[in-house]
Amino acid sequence: MKSLSIKDIAVKANVSITTVSFIINGKAKEKSISEAVIEKVKKIIEESGYKPNQIARSLRTGNSNIIGLIIEDISNSFFSRIARLIEDKAYKRGYKIIYSSTENNVDKAKELINLFKSRKVDAYIISPIKGIEEDVQMLLDDGNPVIFFDRNLPDVDTSYVGADHFNASYQSIQSFIDQGKKNIALVTTDINVAQITERHDGYKKALEDNGIAYDDDLVLKIHFNQEENETIAQIKSLLENKKVDAVLFVTNYLAISGLKALKQIDKKIGDDFAVIAYDDHEAFELHTPRISAIQQPLEEIAEAIIKLILNRLSSKGKLPAEELIIPTRLVLRD
Amino acid sequence: MKSLSIKDIAVKANVSITTVSFIINGKAKEKSISEAVIEKVKKIIEESGYKPNQIARSLRTGNSNIIGLIIEDISNSFFSRIARLIEDKAYKRGYKIIYSSTENNVDKAKELINLFKSRKVDAYIISPIKGIEEDVQMLLDDGNPVIFFDRNLPDVDTSYVGADHFNASYQSIQSFIDQGKKNIALVTTDINVAQITERHDGYKKALEDNGIAYDDDLVLKIHFNQEENETIAQIKSLLENKKVDAVLFVTNYLAISGLKALKQIDKKIGDDFAVIAYDDHEAFELHTPRISAIQQPLEEIAEAIIKLILNRLSSKGKLPAEELIIPTRLVLRD
DNA sequence: TTGGTGTGCTAAATCGTTTTAGGCTAACCA
DNA sequence: TGGTTAGCCTAAAACGATTTAGCACACCAA
């Protein structure tokens, strides 16, 4: 059951391959193919169920109608939801998405870039990590559109879509302070990307603006790839050994570990202890009490990414890099 | 900055394209290429950073080292976690995964199959839906390995990996009964796939074996694509209007809607009202009280899928279809 | 000398498209 | 009458790899 080729269609229709190709690609008019031939060929294609071989097409044209999406971890709900939205939107515009996770591993990220490059994807959407600057620069030098999202690499001059991490965290801390909290802890990670440092900076600035001294002992940096039990233990130790009346968790998975820690030491969230998580999660709405969270507007982020990509794909020349900073929403619960 | 081709390497090394190709593909020995030439060519490839064009390679060889994964919805944590595991395992064996979501839409599913077909993926992993039987049959007729997982289509004769849905639900109901529950409701969906009906059948059988009459009024079938608010309303109505002392939710997202419903009507889970969810979720561990769940062993499922695929890819002839039913684990909490 | 067997390499076909450059006929115009 | 134009279509090159078939030489045995 070999699949049909354009040649088979040409033979059946008794015309040349070229003619069939023109018709398939909607250039029939332009190339002045007669109505009769167009009809005939279309009919044969229809009846035979012929589908052009995309691989041959890609080889010839050099593009694939595929956009590569490189993220940290598809099993994290923030990324899987973004992926889903991007996929939907791209699909409607005739593009397919292929994605893969880096697990915050520089080598895997580089391999993925190579994989996508060798598959000739038309554009790259990347939530980047430190260490891949050169590889990305090469993509850009080769003229590929690359959009960063969620995180930025300041050394690379390309477009970026991300939430306003600084203000998100600033506002959260401000809201703690407005509630009368004084000993505010931050649970963050040690991955060294702008997005995380901005969240940290917002925390610092808010304390400073309110005349509260920054205390390094209240900032817990969790090692990225460590076991969750370890994380829980560290958070427990922070909460038990320091006077803390509010915590901002800098990612949703840290917040989840945090909530588990609270359960174990039986510390209750309430009037004298508050918590905010960065990135919302189904578990937060269901938790008793419900957990406040900073929501990133996924829909808008996805839309912005796709728009940037499509602009770059349709314009011939290189467009200047754009930065889109999208405001977040602080959802205070209970 | 055009990328290098095999021809460039051949010219640089002053040998033929054929020779370079043999060396790249590890056939140098077999084709008796001299050690000296091998060294020289390898060195040049190394230095120039040449990477073969996978598209040209696919066009010529007819395969891609890519496995297509078609699932219901990547933003559902069950699928995203499975996807991640499959991706990892495939990656280690030199295969890449591309995935896409069907959203339980027959047309989208068919389009995806066509997309993957035209990209010449080497094998298909599908969580199928009713209505794509013919398309899958065509893949099989063309000699493509296809593995179903999570759900099965009885009319299609291909391998399947899935959890033991019937027993999972039977055991859950049995555990309710052992706790003295009598009025046990089932919240399920109206998608008509074996996996869902098996869960329903397990419920029925367990009731029957314990001499409890099956009551259709206690079975709520939720329409798949409806708004969550609607779902919550229906669940509320079930719980308020019927005497119910236990509920089995047939998917985790239904359970989440269910928990939201409980919150709204202030019905508490405890000694006189119990709940079990199919498929575990982070929210369940954190919930107060913690929610019992049926865990599917994701790791084992992913491993089984990959094994089946690789067997089929490496064997020349068609292998007979296999069914792997993997036992689930009922995790009773609080 | 002849024929056979390795060894070391390569020319050219092939995969299925797109696209450039141009061929052929008939019609039209001066 | 001859030249131009328009209309309709196609031959062949190209994309970048793999693979088949086979060339040229050396060596050895009979």
XYZ file of C-alpha atoms (C1' of nucleotides) in Angstrom, chain C residues 3-30:
28
model
C 40.730 -16.181 -13.000
C 39.178 -15.251 -8.512
C 39.020 -12.559 -4.234
C 39.594 -8.686 -1.453
C 40.289 -3.877 -0.620
C 39.105 0.849 -1.166
C 36.519 3.806 -3.151
C 32.735 6.294 -6.217
C 28.954 7.442 -9.954
C 24.507 7.760 -10.304
C 19.767 6.651 -9.141
C 16.462 7.625 -5.890
C 13.064 9.653 -2.403
C 8.676 13.494 -3.707
C 8.290 17.844 -4.048
C 8.857 23.126 -5.918
C 10.232 26.300 -9.201
C 12.748 28.354 -13.126
C 12.980 28.888 -17.665
C 11.046 28.161 -21.708
C 8.264 25.552 -25.659
C 4.338 25.506 -28.616
C 0.130 27.167 -30.700
C -3.086 30.454 -32.067
C -4.435 35.022 -32.327
C -3.649 39.644 -33.209
C -1.563 43.683 -35.284
C 0.948 46.532 -38.547
